Every structure is written in C-alpha cells, then in structure tokens.
Tab-separated table of C-alpha atoms in Angstrom:
chain	number	residue	atom	x	y	z
A	15	MET	CA	-14.816	48.843	-43.708
A	16	LEU	CA	-12.628	52.232	-42.866
A	17	THR	CA	-13.094	50.995	-39.494
A	18	TRP	CA	-12.046	47.826	-39.559
A	19	ILE	CA	-8.749	49.331	-41.872
A	20	MET	CA	-7.885	51.295	-38.919
A	21	GLU	CA	-8.828	48.493	-35.813
A	22	TYR	CA	-6.400	45.853	-38.141
A	23	GLN	CA	-3.641	48.618	-38.487
A	24	LYS	CA	-4.039	49.375	-34.593
A	25	GLU	CA	-3.331	45.917	-33.774
A	26	THR	CA	-1.341	45.046	-35.636
A	27	TYR	CA	2.010	47.578	-35.016
A	28	LEU	CA	0.622	47.215	-31.269
A	29	ALA	CA	1.720	43.645	-31.837
A	30	PHE	CA	4.858	44.723	-33.805
A	31	GLY	CA	5.864	46.813	-29.989
A	32	GLU	CA	5.504	43.819	-27.972
A	33	HIS	CA	7.682	41.568	-30.819
A	34	ILE	CA	10.105	43.958	-30.868
A	35	SER	CA	10.382	44.759	-27.207
A	36	THR	CA	11.378	41.154	-26.527
A	37	PHE	CA	12.756	40.535	-29.171
A	38	ALA	CA	14.962	44.041	-28.313
A	39	ASN	CA	15.387	42.483	-24.340
A	40	GLY	CA	17.095	39.159	-25.976
A	41	GLY	CA	14.098	37.147	-26.627
A	42	GLY	CA	11.378	36.056	-28.813
A	43	SER	CA	13.357	36.007	-32.265
A	44	ALA	CA	11.635	33.168	-33.770
A	45	ALA	CA	8.161	34.753	-33.266
A	46	LEU	CA	9.283	38.171	-33.961
A	47	LEU	CA	10.395	36.423	-37.673
A	48	ALA	CA	7.143	34.614	-38.005
A	49	PHE	CA	5.418	37.765	-37.009
A	50	LEU	CA	7.272	39.865	-39.241
A	51	PRO	CA	5.304	38.746	-42.976
A	52	MET	CA	2.452	40.886	-41.799
A	53	GLY	CA	3.950	43.527	-42.836
A	54	LEU	CA	3.099	42.672	-46.475
A	55	LEU	CA	-0.397	42.945	-45.735
A	56	LEU	CA	-0.574	45.533	-42.755
A	57	GLY	CA	1.136	47.794	-46.226
A	58	ALA	CA	-1.778	46.531	-48.313
A	59	VAL	CA	-4.590	47.005	-45.725
A	60	HIS	CA	-2.770	50.669	-45.048
A	61	ALA	CA	-2.539	52.111	-48.271
A	62	LEU	CA	-6.299	51.691	-48.962
A	63	MET	CA	-6.737	54.219	-46.343
A	64	PRO	CA	-7.346	57.751	-47.894
A	65	GLY	CA	-3.850	59.089	-48.868
A	66	HIS	CA	-1.364	57.603	-50.287
A	67	SER	CA	-1.236	60.079	-53.281
A	68	LYS	CA	-3.946	57.063	-55.229
A	69	LEU	CA	-6.599	59.450	-56.572
A	70	LEU	CA	-3.652	61.975	-58.297
A	71	MET	CA	-1.839	58.614	-59.485
A	72	ALA	CA	-5.159	57.591	-60.850
A	73	THR	CA	-5.925	60.774	-62.308
A	74	TYR	CA	-2.029	60.674	-64.326
A	75	VAL	CA	-2.395	57.805	-65.034
A	76	VAL	CA	-5.537	58.450	-66.854
A	77	GLY	CA	-4.730	61.417	-68.178
A	78	SER	CA	-1.238	60.390	-69.599
A	79	LYS	CA	-0.649	57.822	-72.020
A	80	GLY	CA	1.478	55.140	-71.020
A	81	GLY	CA	0.257	51.431	-71.302
A	82	MET	CA	0.180	48.704	-68.003
A	83	ARG	CA	3.993	48.289	-67.892
A	84	SER	CA	4.010	52.551	-67.527
A	85	ALA	CA	1.194	52.304	-64.959
A	86	LEU	CA	3.096	49.822	-62.976
A	87	LEU	CA	6.501	51.164	-62.876
A	88	THR	CA	4.402	54.601	-61.578
A	89	ALA	CA	2.689	52.876	-58.595
A	90	LEU	CA	5.730	50.915	-57.928
A	91	VAL	CA	8.069	54.084	-57.525
A	92	LEU	CA	5.589	56.145	-55.168
A	93	ALA	CA	5.504	53.131	-53.570
A	94	ALA	CA	9.017	52.842	-52.585
A	95	THR	CA	9.675	56.883	-52.420
A	96	HIS	CA	7.211	56.720	-49.630
A	97	THR	CA	8.613	54.181	-47.995
A	98	THR	CA	12.034	55.015	-48.439
A	99	VAL	CA	11.618	58.583	-47.101
A	100	SER	CA	10.385	57.471	-43.523
A	101	VAL	CA	13.159	54.941	-43.494
A	102	LEU	CA	15.536	57.780	-43.950
A	103	ILE	CA	14.094	60.393	-42.084
A	104	VAL	CA	14.562	58.148	-38.948
A	105	LEU	CA	18.051	56.487	-40.438
A	106	LEU	CA	19.734	59.768	-41.049
A	107	SER	CA	18.723	61.939	-38.249
A	108	LEU	CA	15.350	61.195	-35.283
A	109	PRO	CA	16.231	65.239	-34.595
A	110	LEU	CA	14.990	65.223	-38.245
A	111	ILE	CA	11.718	64.488	-37.831
A	112	ASP	CA	11.002	68.008	-35.681
A	113	TYR	CA	11.888	69.884	-38.299
A	114	MET	CA	10.317	68.006	-41.410
A	115	PHE	CA	7.568	67.903	-39.514
A	116	GLY	CA	6.979	71.424	-38.333
A	117	GLY	CA	5.699	70.467	-34.812
A	118	SER	CA	2.213	70.088	-36.439
A	119	GLY	CA	2.184	66.459	-35.004
A	120	PRO	CA	3.211	62.714	-36.467
A	121	GLY	CA	1.707	62.342	-39.663
A	122	SER	CA	2.135	64.913	-41.252
A	123	SER	CA	5.162	66.974	-42.743
A	124	PRO	CA	4.793	70.569	-43.942
A	125	VAL	CA	8.025	70.829	-45.879
A	126	LEU	CA	7.927	67.640	-48.076
A	127	GLU	CA	4.298	68.294	-48.770
A	128	HIS	CA	4.968	71.267	-50.144
A	129	LEU	CA	7.744	69.617	-52.053
A	130	SER	CA	5.598	67.294	-53.370
A	131	ARG	CA	2.768	69.130	-54.480
A	132	GLY	CA	4.632	71.912	-55.900
A	133	ALA	CA	6.374	69.206	-58.036
A	134	ILE	CA	2.717	67.805	-59.017
A	135	GLY	CA	1.455	70.854	-60.247
A	136	LEU	CA	4.837	71.478	-62.080
A	137	ILE	CA	3.828	68.022	-64.465
A	138	GLY	CA	0.205	69.312	-64.141
A	139	LEU	CA	1.536	72.281	-66.223
A	140	TRP	CA	3.195	70.133	-68.623
A	141	MET	CA	0.366	68.363	-69.227
A	142	ILE	CA	-1.501	70.888	-70.170
A	143	TRP	CA	1.017	72.151	-71.847
A	144	ARG	CA	1.096	69.393	-74.303
A	145	GLY	CA	-2.489	68.577	-74.154
A	146	LEU	CA	-3.101	71.905	-75.905
A	147	ARG	CA	0.028	71.712	-78.142
A	148	SER	CA	-1.331	67.973	-79.126
A	149	THR	CA	2.072	66.935	-79.078
A	150	SER	CA	3.325	63.625	-79.209
A	151	HIS	CA	4.978	62.088	-76.774
A	152	ASN	CA	6.933	58.835	-75.829
A	153	HIS	CA	8.862	58.680	-72.600
A	154	ALA	CA	5.462	57.548	-70.742
A	155	HIS	CA	8.084	55.405	-68.573
A	156	ARG	CA	10.615	58.527	-67.419
A	157	GLU	CA	7.407	60.713	-66.703
A	158	GLY	CA	5.406	57.891	-65.130
A	159	ALA	CA	8.415	57.688	-63.126
A	160	GLY	CA	9.158	61.417	-62.494
A	161	PHE	CA	5.163	61.370	-61.313
A	162	GLY	CA	5.462	58.351	-58.953
A	163	PHE	CA	8.602	60.319	-57.084
A	164	ALA	CA	7.077	63.523	-56.927
A	165	ALA	CA	4.430	61.835	-55.437
A	166	GLY	CA	5.899	59.352	-52.954
A	167	LEU	CA	8.002	61.892	-51.351
A	168	ILE	CA	5.381	62.572	-48.035
A	169	PRO	CA	6.734	60.237	-45.793
A	170	CYS	CA	4.633	57.458	-44.587
A	171	PRO	CA	3.464	57.682	-41.116
A	172	LEU	CA	3.340	54.088	-40.211
A	173	THR	CA	7.157	53.598	-41.431
A	174	LEU	CA	7.711	56.272	-39.542
A	175	PHE	CA	6.311	54.940	-36.433
A	176	VAL	CA	7.648	51.211	-36.545
A	177	MET	CA	11.542	52.521	-37.937
A	178	THR	CA	11.055	54.755	-34.775
A	179	TYR	CA	9.897	52.047	-32.551
A	180	ALA	CA	12.919	49.767	-33.529
A	181	THR	CA	15.287	52.265	-33.385
A	182	ALA	CA	14.656	53.504	-30.089
A	183	ARG	CA	15.396	49.854	-28.924
A	184	ALA	CA	18.511	49.657	-30.528
A	185	VAL	CA	17.479	47.077	-33.412
A	186	PRO	CA	16.635	48.993	-36.518
A	187	ALA	CA	17.158	46.573	-38.708
A	188	ALA	CA	14.409	44.351	-37.633
A	189	GLY	CA	12.511	47.444	-38.546
A	190	LEU	CA	13.897	47.742	-41.571
A	191	LEU	CA	12.571	44.186	-42.351
A	192	PHE	CA	9.581	45.362	-41.475
A	193	ALA	CA	8.915	48.418	-43.183
A	194	VAL	CA	10.439	46.529	-46.804
A	195	LEU	CA	7.802	43.977	-46.871
A	196	MET	CA	4.952	46.359	-45.869
A	197	LEU	CA	7.060	48.664	-49.053
A	198	GLY	CA	5.928	45.424	-51.154
A	199	GLY	CA	2.147	45.934	-49.439
A	200	VAL	CA	1.526	49.358	-50.603
A	201	ALA	CA	2.938	48.499	-54.132
A	202	LEU	CA	0.539	45.869	-54.367
A	203	THR	CA	-2.896	47.992	-53.273
A	204	LEU	CA	-1.203	51.028	-55.485
A	205	SER	CA	-0.479	49.009	-58.787
A	206	GLY	CA	-3.952	47.303	-58.591
A	207	VAL	CA	-5.458	51.249	-58.870
A	208	ALA	CA	-2.589	51.948	-61.355
A	209	LEU	CA	-4.346	48.718	-63.816
A	210	LEU	CA	-7.702	49.876	-62.767
A	211	ALA	CA	-7.010	53.562	-64.531
A	212	VAL	CA	-5.082	52.467	-67.295
A	213	SER	CA	-8.045	49.826	-67.725
A	214	PHE	CA	-10.346	52.896	-67.338
A	215	ARG	CA	-8.564	54.892	-69.635
A	216	LYS	CA	-8.581	52.135	-72.706
A	217	ALA	CA	-12.508	51.415	-71.817
A	218	PHE	CA	-12.953	55.592	-73.096
A	219	GLU	CA	-10.539	55.387	-75.513
A	220	LYS	CA	-12.665	52.525	-77.081
A	221	VAL	CA	-15.791	54.199	-77.438
A	222	PHE	CA	-14.112	57.265	-79.597
A	223	LEU	CA	-11.710	55.178	-81.361
A	224	ARG	CA	-13.871	54.634	-84.680
A	225	ASN	CA	-13.893	58.163	-85.245
A	226	GLU	CA	-9.877	59.517	-85.169
A	227	ARG	CA	-11.083	63.230	-84.643
A	228	LEU	CA	-13.190	62.678	-81.956
A	229	PHE	CA	-10.718	59.909	-79.985
A	230	SER	CA	-7.604	62.981	-80.728
A	231	ALA	CA	-9.731	65.572	-78.805
A	232	ALA	CA	-11.053	62.916	-76.113
A	233	SER	CA	-7.783	62.123	-75.050
A	234	ARG	CA	-6.561	65.467	-75.520
A	235	GLY	CA	-9.060	66.150	-72.764
A	236	LEU	CA	-7.905	63.306	-70.472
A	237	GLU	CA	-4.813	65.075	-70.464
A	238	LEU	CA	-6.031	67.996	-70.066
A	239	THR	CA	-8.585	67.762	-67.074
A	240	ALA	CA	-5.656	65.542	-65.150
A	241	GLY	CA	-3.340	68.753	-65.372
A	242	LEU	CA	-5.439	70.981	-64.609
A	243	CYS	CA	-6.399	68.302	-61.336
A	244	MET	CA	-2.930	68.251	-60.321
A	245	VAL	CA	-2.530	71.815	-60.802
A	246	ALA	CA	-5.148	72.621	-58.362
A	247	VAL	CA	-4.275	69.544	-55.468
A	248	ALA	CA	-1.050	71.934	-55.745
A	249	ALA	CA	-2.309	75.789	-55.864
A	250	PHE	CA	-4.832	74.178	-52.695
A	251	THR	CA	-2.262	72.767	-50.541
A	252	PHE	CA	-0.054	76.311	-50.690
A	253	VAL	CA	-3.069	78.495	-50.403
C-alpha cells in the first residue's frame, strides 16, 4: 500500500506541475480548474504516509479526557497548522526555506521540528504532572487545540513543493487553491485517526467503568503513558 501511495503522489504532483506550467503560459485554465479538486484526494492519501504526527495525536487523544469534538478540533488545528506553515514559508520569503531547512534537503526542517517537539514535550510533562496529581480538567478543547498547533508546526513537504512550483511560475494563487484543497484532505484523514483514538479510549474505559477506583487508576495510567510517550519523542528528537 505504501508503494501505491508514493506512486499516486508522484503521478499527481507531476500532473499538477504540467497543469501549472500550461496555465502560467496563458492556457489550460479550464483543465487546471478541473484538476484542482484532486488536491483533496492527494491530501487525504498523503496524510496516510508516515509522519503528520498521527501517532502522537492518537496518543494524546487516548491519554486526554476530551470527547469527539475535542479530538476533531485537535485534528483540524494540526492539519491547518501543518499546511499553513508551508504556505507562509513560500509566500513570505523563498530564501527563508534555506534557513528553516538548515541545508538538510527537502522534507526536513530542523528549526521547526525542534520547536514542535519541544512544545509537545512540554505538553507531555503537563499530562504527567496532571496524571500524578489526579486533578480534574475541563479545558480539553483548549488543550487539544494547543497540541494540534504544536504538532503541526513541522511544514508539509508536499505543500512546499506545490507552493514553490506555483510561485516560481508567477501563479501563486493556483498553488494556494490546491494547497487549501490538500488541507481538506489531510484534515479528513487526521480526523478519522482522532475519532478512532477516542473510540478506543471509550471502549477501554467501559471495561473499568464498574469499578470506580480501577477506572480512576486506568484513566490516570492512560494519561501518564501518553505524557511519557510525548516526552520521549521530544527527547529523542533533540538527542
């Protein structure tokens, strides 16, 4: 399946490049408009690839006590940040890419990666502290949005390609439209992962619901585990 996803991505962004080049040269407007909706499918498929903080998001959702709405908000903020950062890097200054990517090649971003993982590590420490103290919390929406923002700071390499290609041919608006549709696709995939994580946590909680003390211990255990995983990921990135 991974091979198919990679081939599909390659074929789609090559087709995008051809449409953008034709459009930039004064033709193919109708063909480009007909092709743009492919961005939605490309975004959804691209988000299935390793990365995009899916595992971290699922770990956070399982460890938190938010419901479906909170999980969806986390997924949407993560997708929006992940795509928007890429768009802003290209629109604000193309030379900024060289600095943000630290000369380490396309698809990696040391500065933003360290910033993102550092923020996730802090959220993990907060979850560990909260789990140890067994405190109640009623700000799942706010915390979920904060996690989504922190996890999404790493730019999307495919969006960077799309925006750079379109901007280099003086048609950034076309690239932006395609990026917005890709954002929708990424959001769909991440939302599915978030909802599955909530369903898993609820099924897990039902097993212990009859015993209040056991339920409380299991709930704290999930939160502590999620926090430890996030701190471990952050520490591994810095090391």
